[in-house]
PDB file of C-alpha atoms and ligand atoms in Angstrom:
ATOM      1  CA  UNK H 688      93.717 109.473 124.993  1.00 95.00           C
ATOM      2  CA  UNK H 689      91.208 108.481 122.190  1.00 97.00           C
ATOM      3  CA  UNK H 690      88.995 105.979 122.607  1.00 98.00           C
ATOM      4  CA  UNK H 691      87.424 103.895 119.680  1.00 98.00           C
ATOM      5  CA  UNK H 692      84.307 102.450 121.218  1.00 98.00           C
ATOM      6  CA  UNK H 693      82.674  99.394 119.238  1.00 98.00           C
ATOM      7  CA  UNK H 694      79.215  99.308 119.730  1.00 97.00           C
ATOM      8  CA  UNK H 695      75.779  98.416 119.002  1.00 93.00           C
ATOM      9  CA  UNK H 696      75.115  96.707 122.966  1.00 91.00           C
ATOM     10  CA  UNK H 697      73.743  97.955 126.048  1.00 89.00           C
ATOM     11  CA  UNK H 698      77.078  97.524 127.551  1.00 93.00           C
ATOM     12  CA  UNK H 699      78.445 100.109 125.186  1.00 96.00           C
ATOM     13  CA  UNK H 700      75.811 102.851 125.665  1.00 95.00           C
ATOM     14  CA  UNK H 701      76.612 102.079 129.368  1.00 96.00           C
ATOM     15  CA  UNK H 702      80.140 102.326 128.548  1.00 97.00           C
ATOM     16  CA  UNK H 703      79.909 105.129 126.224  1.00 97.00           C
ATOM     17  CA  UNK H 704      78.112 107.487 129.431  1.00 97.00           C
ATOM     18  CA  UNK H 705      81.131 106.329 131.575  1.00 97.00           C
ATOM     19  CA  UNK H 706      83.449 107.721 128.389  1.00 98.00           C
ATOM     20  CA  UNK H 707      81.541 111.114 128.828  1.00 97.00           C
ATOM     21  CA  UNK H 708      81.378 111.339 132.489  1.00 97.00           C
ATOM     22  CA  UNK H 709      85.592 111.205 133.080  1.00 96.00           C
ATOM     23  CA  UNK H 710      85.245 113.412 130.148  1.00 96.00           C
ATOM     24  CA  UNK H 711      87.358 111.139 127.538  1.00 97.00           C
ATOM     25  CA  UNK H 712      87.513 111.516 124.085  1.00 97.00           C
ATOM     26  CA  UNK H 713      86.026 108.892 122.003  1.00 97.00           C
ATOM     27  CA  UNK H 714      84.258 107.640 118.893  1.00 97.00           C
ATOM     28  CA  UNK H 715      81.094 105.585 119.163  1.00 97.00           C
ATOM     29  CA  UNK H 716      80.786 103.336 116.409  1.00 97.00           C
ATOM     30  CA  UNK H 717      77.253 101.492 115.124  1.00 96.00           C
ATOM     31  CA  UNK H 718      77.928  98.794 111.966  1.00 96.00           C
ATOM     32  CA  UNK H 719      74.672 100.408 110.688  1.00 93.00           C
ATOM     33  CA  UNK H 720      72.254  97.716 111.070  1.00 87.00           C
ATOM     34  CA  UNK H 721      68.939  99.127 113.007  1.00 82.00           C
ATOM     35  CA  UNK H 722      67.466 102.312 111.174  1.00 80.00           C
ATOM     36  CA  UNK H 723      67.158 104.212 114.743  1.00 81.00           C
ATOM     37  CA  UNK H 724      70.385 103.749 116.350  1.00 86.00           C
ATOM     38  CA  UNK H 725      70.160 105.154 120.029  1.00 87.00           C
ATOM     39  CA  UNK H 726      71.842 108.384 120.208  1.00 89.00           C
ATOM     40  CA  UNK H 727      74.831 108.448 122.272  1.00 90.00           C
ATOM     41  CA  UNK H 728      76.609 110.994 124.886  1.00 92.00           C
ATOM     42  CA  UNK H 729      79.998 110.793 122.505  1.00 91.00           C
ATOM     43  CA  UNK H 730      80.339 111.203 118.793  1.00 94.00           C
ATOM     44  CA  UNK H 731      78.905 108.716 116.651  1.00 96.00           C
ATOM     45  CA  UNK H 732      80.160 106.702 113.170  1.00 96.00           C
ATOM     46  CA  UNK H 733      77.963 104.614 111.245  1.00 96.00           C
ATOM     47  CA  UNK H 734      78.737 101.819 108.831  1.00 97.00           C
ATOM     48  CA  UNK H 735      81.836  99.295 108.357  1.00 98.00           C
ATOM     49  CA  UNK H 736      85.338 100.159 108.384  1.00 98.00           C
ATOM     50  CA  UNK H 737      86.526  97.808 105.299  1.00 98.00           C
ATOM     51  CA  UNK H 738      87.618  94.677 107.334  1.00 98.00           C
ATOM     52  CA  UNK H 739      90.433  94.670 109.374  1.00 98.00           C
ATOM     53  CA  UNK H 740      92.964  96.533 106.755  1.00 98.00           C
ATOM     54  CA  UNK H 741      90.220  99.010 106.896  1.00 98.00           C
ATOM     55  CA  UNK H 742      89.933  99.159 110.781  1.00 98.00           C
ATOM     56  CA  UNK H 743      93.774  99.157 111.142  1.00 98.00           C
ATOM     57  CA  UNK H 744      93.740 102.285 108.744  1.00 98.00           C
ATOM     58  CA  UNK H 745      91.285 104.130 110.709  1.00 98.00           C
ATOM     59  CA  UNK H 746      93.115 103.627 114.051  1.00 98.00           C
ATOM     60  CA  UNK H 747      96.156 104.824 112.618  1.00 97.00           C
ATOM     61  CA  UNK H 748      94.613 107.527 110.480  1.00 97.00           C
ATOM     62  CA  UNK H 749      92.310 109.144 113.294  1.00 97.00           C
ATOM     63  CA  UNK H 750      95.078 108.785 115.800  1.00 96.00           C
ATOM     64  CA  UNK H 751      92.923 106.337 118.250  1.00 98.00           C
ATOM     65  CA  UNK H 752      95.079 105.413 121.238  1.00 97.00           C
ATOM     66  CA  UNK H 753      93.111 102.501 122.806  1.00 97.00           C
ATOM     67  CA  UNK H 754      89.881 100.339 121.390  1.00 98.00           C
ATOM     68  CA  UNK H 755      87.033  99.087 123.391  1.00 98.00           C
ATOM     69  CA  UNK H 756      85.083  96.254 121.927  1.00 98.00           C
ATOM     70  CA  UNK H 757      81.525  95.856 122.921  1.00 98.00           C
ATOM     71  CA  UNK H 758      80.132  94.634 120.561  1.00 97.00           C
ATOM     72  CA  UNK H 759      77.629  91.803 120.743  1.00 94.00           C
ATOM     73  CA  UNK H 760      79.169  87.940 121.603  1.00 95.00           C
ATOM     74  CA  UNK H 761      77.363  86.821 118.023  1.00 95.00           C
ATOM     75  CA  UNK H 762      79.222  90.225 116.299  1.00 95.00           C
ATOM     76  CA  UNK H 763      82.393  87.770 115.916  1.00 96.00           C
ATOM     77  CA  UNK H 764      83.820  89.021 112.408  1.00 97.00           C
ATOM     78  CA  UNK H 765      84.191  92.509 114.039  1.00 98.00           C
ATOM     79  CA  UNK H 766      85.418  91.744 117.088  1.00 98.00           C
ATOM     80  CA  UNK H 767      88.167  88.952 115.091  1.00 98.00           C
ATOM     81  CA  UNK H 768      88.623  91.977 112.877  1.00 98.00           C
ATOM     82  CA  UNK H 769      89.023  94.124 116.101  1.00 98.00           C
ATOM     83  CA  UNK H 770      91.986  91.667 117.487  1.00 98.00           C
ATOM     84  CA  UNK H 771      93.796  91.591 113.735  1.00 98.00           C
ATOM     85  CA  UNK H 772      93.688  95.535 113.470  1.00 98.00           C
ATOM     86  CA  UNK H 773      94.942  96.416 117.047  1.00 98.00           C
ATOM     87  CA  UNK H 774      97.718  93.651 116.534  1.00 98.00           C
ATOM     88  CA  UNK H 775      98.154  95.489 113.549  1.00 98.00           C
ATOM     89  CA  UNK H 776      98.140  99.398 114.454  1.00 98.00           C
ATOM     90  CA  UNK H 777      99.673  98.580 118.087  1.00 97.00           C
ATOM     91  CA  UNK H 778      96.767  99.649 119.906  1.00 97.00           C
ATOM     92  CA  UNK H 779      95.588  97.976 122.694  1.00 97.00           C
ATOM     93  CA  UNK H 780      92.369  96.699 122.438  1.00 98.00           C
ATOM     94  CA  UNK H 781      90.060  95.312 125.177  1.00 98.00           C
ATOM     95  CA  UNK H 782      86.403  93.289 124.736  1.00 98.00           C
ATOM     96  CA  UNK H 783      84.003  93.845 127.109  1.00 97.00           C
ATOM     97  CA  UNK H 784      81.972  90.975 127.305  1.00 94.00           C
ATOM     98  CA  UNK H 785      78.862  90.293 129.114  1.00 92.00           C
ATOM     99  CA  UNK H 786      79.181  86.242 130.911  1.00 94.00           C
ATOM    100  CA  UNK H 787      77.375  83.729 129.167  1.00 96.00           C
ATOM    101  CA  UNK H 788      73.860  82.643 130.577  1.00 97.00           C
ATOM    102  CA  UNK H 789      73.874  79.264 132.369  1.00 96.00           C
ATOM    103  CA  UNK H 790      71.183  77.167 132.541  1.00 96.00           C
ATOM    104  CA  UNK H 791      68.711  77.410 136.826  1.00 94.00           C
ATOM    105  CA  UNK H 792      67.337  74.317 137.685  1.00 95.00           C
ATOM    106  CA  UNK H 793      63.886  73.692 135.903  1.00 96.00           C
ATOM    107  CA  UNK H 794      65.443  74.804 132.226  1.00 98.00           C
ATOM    108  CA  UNK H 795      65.353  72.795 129.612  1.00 98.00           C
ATOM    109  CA  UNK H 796      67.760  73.734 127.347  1.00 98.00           C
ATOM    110  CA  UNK H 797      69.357  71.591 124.440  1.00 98.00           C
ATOM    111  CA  UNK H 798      73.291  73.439 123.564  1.00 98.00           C
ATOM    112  CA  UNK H 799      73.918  73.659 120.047  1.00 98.00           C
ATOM    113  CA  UNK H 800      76.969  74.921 118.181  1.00 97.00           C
ATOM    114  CA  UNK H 801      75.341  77.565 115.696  1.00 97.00           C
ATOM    115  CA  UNK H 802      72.138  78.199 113.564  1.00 97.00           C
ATOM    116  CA  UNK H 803      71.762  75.253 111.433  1.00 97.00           C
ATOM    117  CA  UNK H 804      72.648  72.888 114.229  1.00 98.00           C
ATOM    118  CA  UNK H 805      69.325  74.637 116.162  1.00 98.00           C
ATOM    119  CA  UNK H 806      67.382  74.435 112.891  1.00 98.00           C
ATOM    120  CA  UNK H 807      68.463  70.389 112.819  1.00 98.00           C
ATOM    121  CA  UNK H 808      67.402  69.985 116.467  1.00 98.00           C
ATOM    122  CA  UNK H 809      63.697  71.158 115.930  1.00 98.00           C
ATOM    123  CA  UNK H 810      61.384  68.514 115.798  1.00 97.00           C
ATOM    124  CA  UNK H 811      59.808  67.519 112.699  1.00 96.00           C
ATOM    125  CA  UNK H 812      56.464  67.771 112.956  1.00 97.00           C
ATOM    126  CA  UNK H 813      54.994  71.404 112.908  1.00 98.00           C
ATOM    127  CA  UNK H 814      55.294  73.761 115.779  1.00 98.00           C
ATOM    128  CA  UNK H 815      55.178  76.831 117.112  1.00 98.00           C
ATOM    129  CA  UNK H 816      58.436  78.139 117.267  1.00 98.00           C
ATOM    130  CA  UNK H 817      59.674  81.562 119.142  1.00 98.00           C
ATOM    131  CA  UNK H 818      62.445  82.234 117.002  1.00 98.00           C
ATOM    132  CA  UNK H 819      64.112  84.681 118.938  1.00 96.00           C
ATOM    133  CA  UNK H 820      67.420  85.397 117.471  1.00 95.00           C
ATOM    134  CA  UNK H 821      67.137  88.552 115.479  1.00 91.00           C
ATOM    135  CA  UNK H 822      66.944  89.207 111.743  1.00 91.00           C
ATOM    136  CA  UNK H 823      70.009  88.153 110.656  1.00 88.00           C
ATOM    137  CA  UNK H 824      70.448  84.357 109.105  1.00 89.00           C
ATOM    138  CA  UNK H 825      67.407  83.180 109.284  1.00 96.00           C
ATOM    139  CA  UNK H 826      67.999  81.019 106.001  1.00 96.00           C
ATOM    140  CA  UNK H 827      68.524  78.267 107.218  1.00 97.00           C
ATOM    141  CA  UNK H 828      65.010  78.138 108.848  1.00 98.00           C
ATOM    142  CA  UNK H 829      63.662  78.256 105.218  1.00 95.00           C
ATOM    143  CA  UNK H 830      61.960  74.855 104.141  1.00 94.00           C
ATOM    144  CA  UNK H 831      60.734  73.880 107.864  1.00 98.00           C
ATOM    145  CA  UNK H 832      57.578  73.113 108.457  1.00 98.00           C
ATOM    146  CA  UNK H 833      56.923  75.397 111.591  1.00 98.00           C
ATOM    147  CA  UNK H 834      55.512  78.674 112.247  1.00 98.00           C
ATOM    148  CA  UNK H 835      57.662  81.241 113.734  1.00 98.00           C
ATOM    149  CA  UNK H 836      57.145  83.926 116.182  1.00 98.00           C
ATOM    150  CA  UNK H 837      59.680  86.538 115.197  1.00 98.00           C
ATOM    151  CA  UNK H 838      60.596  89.726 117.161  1.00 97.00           C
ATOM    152  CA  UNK H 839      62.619  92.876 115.228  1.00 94.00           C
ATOM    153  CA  UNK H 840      63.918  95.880 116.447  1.00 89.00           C
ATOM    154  CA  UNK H 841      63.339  97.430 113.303  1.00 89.00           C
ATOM    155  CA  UNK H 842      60.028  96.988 110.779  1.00 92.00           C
ATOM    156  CA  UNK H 843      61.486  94.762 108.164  1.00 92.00           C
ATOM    157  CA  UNK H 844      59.246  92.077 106.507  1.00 94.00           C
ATOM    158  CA  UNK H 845      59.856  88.237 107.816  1.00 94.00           C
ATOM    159  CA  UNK H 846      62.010  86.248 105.572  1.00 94.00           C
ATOM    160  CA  UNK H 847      60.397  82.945 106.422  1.00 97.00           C
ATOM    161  CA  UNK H 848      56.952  81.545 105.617  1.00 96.00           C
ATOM    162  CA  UNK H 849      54.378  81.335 108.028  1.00 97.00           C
ATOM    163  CA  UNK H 850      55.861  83.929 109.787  1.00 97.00           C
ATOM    164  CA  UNK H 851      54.181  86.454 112.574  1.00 97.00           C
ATOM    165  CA  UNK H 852      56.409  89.503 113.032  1.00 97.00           C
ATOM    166  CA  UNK H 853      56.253  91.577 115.831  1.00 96.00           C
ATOM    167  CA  UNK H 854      58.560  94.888 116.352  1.00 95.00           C
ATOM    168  CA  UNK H 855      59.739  95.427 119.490  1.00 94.00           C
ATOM    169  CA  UNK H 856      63.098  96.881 121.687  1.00 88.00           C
ATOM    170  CA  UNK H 857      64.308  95.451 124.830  1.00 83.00           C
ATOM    171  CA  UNK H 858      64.672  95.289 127.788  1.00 88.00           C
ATOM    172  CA  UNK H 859      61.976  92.803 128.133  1.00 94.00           C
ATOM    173  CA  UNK H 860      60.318  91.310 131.258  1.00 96.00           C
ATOM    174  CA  UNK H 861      59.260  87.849 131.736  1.00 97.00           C
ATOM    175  CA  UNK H 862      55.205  88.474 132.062  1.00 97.00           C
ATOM    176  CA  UNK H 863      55.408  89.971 128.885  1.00 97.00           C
ATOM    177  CA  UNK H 864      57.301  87.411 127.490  1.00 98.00           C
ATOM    178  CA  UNK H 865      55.230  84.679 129.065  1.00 98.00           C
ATOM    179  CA  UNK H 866      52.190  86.301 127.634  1.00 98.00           C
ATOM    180  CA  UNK H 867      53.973  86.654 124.051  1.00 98.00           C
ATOM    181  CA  UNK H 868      54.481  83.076 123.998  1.00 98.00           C
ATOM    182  CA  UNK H 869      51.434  81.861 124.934  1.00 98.00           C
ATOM    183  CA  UNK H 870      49.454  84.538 123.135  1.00 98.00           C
ATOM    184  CA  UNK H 871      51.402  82.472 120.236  1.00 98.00           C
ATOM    185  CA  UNK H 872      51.118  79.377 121.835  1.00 98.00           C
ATOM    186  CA  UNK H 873      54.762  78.528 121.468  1.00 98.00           C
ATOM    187  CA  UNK H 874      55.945  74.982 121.811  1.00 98.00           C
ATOM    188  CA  UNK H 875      60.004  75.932 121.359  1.00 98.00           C
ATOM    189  CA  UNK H 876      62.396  78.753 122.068  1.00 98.00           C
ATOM    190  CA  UNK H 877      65.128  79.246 120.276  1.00 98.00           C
ATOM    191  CA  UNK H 878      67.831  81.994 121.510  1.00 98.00           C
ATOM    192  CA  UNK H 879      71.563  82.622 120.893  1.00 97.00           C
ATOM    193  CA  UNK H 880      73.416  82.688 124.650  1.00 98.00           C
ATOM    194  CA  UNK H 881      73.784  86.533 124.500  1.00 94.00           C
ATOM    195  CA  UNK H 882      73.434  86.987 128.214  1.00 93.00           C
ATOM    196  CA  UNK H 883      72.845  90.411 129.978  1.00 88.00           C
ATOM    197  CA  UNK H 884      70.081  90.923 131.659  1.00 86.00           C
ATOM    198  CA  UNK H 885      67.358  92.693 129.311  1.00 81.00           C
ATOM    199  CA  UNK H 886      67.239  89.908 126.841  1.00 89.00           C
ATOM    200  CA  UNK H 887      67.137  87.224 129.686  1.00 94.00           C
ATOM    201  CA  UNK H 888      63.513  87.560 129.771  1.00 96.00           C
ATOM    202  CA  UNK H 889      62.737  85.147 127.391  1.00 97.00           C
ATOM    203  CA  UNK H 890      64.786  82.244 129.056  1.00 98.00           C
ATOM    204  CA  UNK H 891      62.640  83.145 131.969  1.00 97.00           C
ATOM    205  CA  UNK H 892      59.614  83.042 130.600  1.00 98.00           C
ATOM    206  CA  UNK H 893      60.143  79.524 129.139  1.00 98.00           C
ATOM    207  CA  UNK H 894      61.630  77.639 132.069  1.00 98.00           C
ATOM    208  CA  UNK H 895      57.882  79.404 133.903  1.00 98.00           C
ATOM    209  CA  UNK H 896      55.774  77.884 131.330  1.00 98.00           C
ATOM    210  CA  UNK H 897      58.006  74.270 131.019  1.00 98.00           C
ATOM    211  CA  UNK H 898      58.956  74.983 126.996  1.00 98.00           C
ATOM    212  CA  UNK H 899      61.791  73.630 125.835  1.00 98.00           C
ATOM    213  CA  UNK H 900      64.951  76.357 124.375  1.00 98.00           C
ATOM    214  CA  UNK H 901      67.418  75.473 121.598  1.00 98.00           C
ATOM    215  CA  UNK H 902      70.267  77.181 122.727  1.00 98.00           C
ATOM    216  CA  UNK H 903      72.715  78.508 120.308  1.00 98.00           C
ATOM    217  CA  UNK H 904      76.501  78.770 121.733  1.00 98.00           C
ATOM    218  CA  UNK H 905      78.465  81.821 121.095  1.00 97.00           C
ATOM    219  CA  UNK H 906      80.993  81.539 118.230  1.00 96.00           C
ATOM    220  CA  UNK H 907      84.568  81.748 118.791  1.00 95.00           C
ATOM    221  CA  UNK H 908      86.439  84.660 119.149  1.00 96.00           C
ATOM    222  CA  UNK H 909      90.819  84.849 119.272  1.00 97.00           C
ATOM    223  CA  UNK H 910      92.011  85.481 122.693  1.00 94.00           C
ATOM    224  CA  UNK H 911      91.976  88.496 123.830  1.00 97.00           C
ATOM    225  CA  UNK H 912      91.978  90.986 127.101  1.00 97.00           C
ATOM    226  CA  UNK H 913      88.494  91.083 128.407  1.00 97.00           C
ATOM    227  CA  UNK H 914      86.641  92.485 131.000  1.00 97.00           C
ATOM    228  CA  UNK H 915      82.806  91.838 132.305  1.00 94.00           C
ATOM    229  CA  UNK H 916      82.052  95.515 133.190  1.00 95.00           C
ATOM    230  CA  UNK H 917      82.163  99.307 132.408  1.00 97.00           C
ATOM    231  CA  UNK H 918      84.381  99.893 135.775  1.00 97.00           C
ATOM    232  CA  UNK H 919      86.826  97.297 134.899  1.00 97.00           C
ATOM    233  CA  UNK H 920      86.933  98.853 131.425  1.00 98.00           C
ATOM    234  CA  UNK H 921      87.653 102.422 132.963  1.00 97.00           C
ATOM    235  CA  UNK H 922      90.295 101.379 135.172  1.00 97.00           C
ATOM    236  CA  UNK H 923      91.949  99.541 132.083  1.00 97.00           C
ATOM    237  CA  UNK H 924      91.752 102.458 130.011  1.00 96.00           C
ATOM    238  CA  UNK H 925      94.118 104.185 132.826  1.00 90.00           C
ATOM    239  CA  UNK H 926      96.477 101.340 132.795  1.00 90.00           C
ATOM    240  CA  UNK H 927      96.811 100.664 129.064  1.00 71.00           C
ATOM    241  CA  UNK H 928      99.623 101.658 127.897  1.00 77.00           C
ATOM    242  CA  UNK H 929      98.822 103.829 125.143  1.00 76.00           C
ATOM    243  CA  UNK H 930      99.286 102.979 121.022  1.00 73.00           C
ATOM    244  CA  UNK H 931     102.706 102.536 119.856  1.00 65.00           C
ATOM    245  CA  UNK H 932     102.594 104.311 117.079  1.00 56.00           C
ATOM    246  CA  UNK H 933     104.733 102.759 113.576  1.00 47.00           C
ATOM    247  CA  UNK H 934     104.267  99.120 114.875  1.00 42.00           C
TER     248      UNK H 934
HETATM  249  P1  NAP O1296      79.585  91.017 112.529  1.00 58.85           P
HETATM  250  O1  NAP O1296      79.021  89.894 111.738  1.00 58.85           O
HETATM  251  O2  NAP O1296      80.635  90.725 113.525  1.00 58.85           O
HETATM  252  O3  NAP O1296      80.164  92.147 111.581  1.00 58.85           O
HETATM  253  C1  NAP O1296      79.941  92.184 110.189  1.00 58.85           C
HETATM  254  C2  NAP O1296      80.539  93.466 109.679  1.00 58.85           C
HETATM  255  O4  NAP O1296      79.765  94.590 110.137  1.00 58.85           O
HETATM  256  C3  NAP O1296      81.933  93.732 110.204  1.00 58.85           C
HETATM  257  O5  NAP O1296      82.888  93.029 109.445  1.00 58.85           O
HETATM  258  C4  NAP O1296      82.019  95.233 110.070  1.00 58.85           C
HETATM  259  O6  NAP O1296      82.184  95.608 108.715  1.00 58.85           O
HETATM  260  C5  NAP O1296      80.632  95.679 110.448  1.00 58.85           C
HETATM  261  N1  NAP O1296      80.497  95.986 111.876  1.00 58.85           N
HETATM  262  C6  NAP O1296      80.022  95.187 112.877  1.00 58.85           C
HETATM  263  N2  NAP O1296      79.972  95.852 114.030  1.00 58.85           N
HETATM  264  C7  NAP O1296      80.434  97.092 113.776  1.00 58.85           C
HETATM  265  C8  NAP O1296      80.611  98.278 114.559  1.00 58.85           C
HETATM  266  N3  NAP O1296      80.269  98.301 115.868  1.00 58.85           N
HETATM  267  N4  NAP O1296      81.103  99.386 113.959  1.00 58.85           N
HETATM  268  C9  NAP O1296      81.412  99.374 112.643  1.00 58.85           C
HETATM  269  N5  NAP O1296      81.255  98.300 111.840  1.00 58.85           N
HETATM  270  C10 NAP O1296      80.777  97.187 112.401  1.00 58.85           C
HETATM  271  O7  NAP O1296      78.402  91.799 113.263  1.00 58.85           O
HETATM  272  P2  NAP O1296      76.827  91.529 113.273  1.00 58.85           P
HETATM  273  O8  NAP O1296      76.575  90.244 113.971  1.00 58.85           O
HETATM  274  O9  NAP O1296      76.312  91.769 111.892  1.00 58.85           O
HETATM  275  O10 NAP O1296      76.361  92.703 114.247  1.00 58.85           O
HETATM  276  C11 NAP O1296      76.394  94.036 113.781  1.00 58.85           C
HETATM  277  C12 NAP O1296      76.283  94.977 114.970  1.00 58.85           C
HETATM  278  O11 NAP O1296      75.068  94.730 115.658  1.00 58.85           O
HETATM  279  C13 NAP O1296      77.412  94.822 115.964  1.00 58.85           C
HETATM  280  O12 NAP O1296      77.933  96.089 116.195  1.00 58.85           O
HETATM  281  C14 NAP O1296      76.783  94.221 117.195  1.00 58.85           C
HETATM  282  O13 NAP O1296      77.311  94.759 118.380  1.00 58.85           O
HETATM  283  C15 NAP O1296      75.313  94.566 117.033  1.00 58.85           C
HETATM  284  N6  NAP O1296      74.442  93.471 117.502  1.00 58.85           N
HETATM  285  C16 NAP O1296      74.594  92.218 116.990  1.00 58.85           C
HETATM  286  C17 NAP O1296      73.785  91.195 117.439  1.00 58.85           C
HETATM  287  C18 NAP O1296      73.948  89.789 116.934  1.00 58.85           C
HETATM  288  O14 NAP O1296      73.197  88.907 117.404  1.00 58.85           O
HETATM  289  N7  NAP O1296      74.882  89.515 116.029  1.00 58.85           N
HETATM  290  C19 NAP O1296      72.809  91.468 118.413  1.00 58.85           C
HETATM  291  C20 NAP O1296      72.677  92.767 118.908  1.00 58.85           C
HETATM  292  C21 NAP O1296      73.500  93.764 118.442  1.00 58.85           C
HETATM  293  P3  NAP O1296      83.643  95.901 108.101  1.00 58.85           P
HETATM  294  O15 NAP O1296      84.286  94.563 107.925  1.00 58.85           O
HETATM  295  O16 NAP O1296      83.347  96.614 106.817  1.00 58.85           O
HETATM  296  O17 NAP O1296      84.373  96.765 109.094  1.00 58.85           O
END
């Protein structure tokens, strides 16, 4: 058995010690993005594969007999790549996905279908907005009249006017994220639904101090066999059947 592990989550670090424990052989693999990946307890790659031609290559090159996709619910050109190359190579591929958050009573969250649908749902006058949704696409924030709160893993300059930058790692807890947001005196929070737990803290925080969220929905993603947890994913991994090699 040789697992390729898709990663760049806290579900894959988790699943990536489980890997090690039962002693399995596998490949972690980062897309590159933060300049301090985490190490982890199996070997690691870092960078793209070359879509999913390139993916389907490596699985057959490197001899991979299952692949684990844990990637994050947003990451969906890798894990769409992920379904074409397994279909592809014949190896069977499994997604292991954290569940969506739902909204407790006392939330206040408005659903939208991606970015610029959340950057068309702001209001128009100027606000303090907690932009909390990474680094990545933050165009189409460009020409609003707010100021943003934005929070990085890694020290890269804000891409939007107006902007205060902080640097910081999850998990998070919700009195430091109710004293972020006030500290910044937000008005609006706008997430992706990422679920998990250590990024929850921010929802939290919001529906405690009555703001408003602008919740982007996860993109779509071709059916495939998924699982919610690490033990699930283990006893898949043992049921599998293994790559059919020349499909
Ligand atoms: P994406 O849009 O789905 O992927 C873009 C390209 O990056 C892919 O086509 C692939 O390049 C490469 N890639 C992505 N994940 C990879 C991996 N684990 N190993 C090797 N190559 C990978 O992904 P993204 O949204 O930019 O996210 C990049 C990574 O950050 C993901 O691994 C994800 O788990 C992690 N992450 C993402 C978010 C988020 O909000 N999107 C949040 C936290 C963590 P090729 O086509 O060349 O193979």
């Amino acid at each position: 058995m040789r697992v390729l592990l898709l990663g760049g989550t806290t579900e894959a670090a988790a699943m990536a010690r489980a890997l090690a424990g039962a002693g399995v052989e596998a490949l972690y693999s980062y897309a590159g993005r933060t300049s301090t990946p985490r190490p982890q307890p199996r070997p690691l790659r870092i960078g793209g594969f070359g879509g999913a031609e390139g993916l389907a290559a490596c699985l057959r090159e490197d001899g991979f007999t299952h692949v684990i996709d844990a990637t994050h619910p947003f990451a969906a050109t890798i894990s769409r790549n992920a379904v074409a190359a397994c279909a592809a190579a014949g190896v069977p591929l499994l997604a292991v996905e954290r569940p969506a958050w739902t909204p407790a009573p006392g939330d206040d969250w408005t659903p939208v279908p991606d970015l610029a649908a959340a950057a068309a749902a702001l209001p128009e006058a100027p606000a303090n907005v907690f932009l909390a949704i990474g680094r990545q696409n933050l165009d189409v924030f460009k020409g609003l009249p707010h100021r943003w709160l934005l929070r990085f893993v890694d020290p890269e300059p804000a891409p939007l006017p107006r902007a205060t930058r902080i640097v910081d790692r999850g998990p998070f807890t919700q009195a430091g994220d109710m004293a972020l947001m006030r500290d910044h005196g937000i008005r609006i929070v706008v997430a992706k639904n990422a679920g998990g737990e250590g990024a929850r803290a921010k929802l939290d925080a919001a529906r405690a101090l009555r703001l408003p969220v602008v919740m982007v929905q996860r993109p779509a993603i071709p059916a495939r066999e998924t699982v919610a947890s690490v033990a699930q994913a283990m006893a898949w991994l043992h049921q599998a059947p293994p790559a059919e090699r020349g499909v």
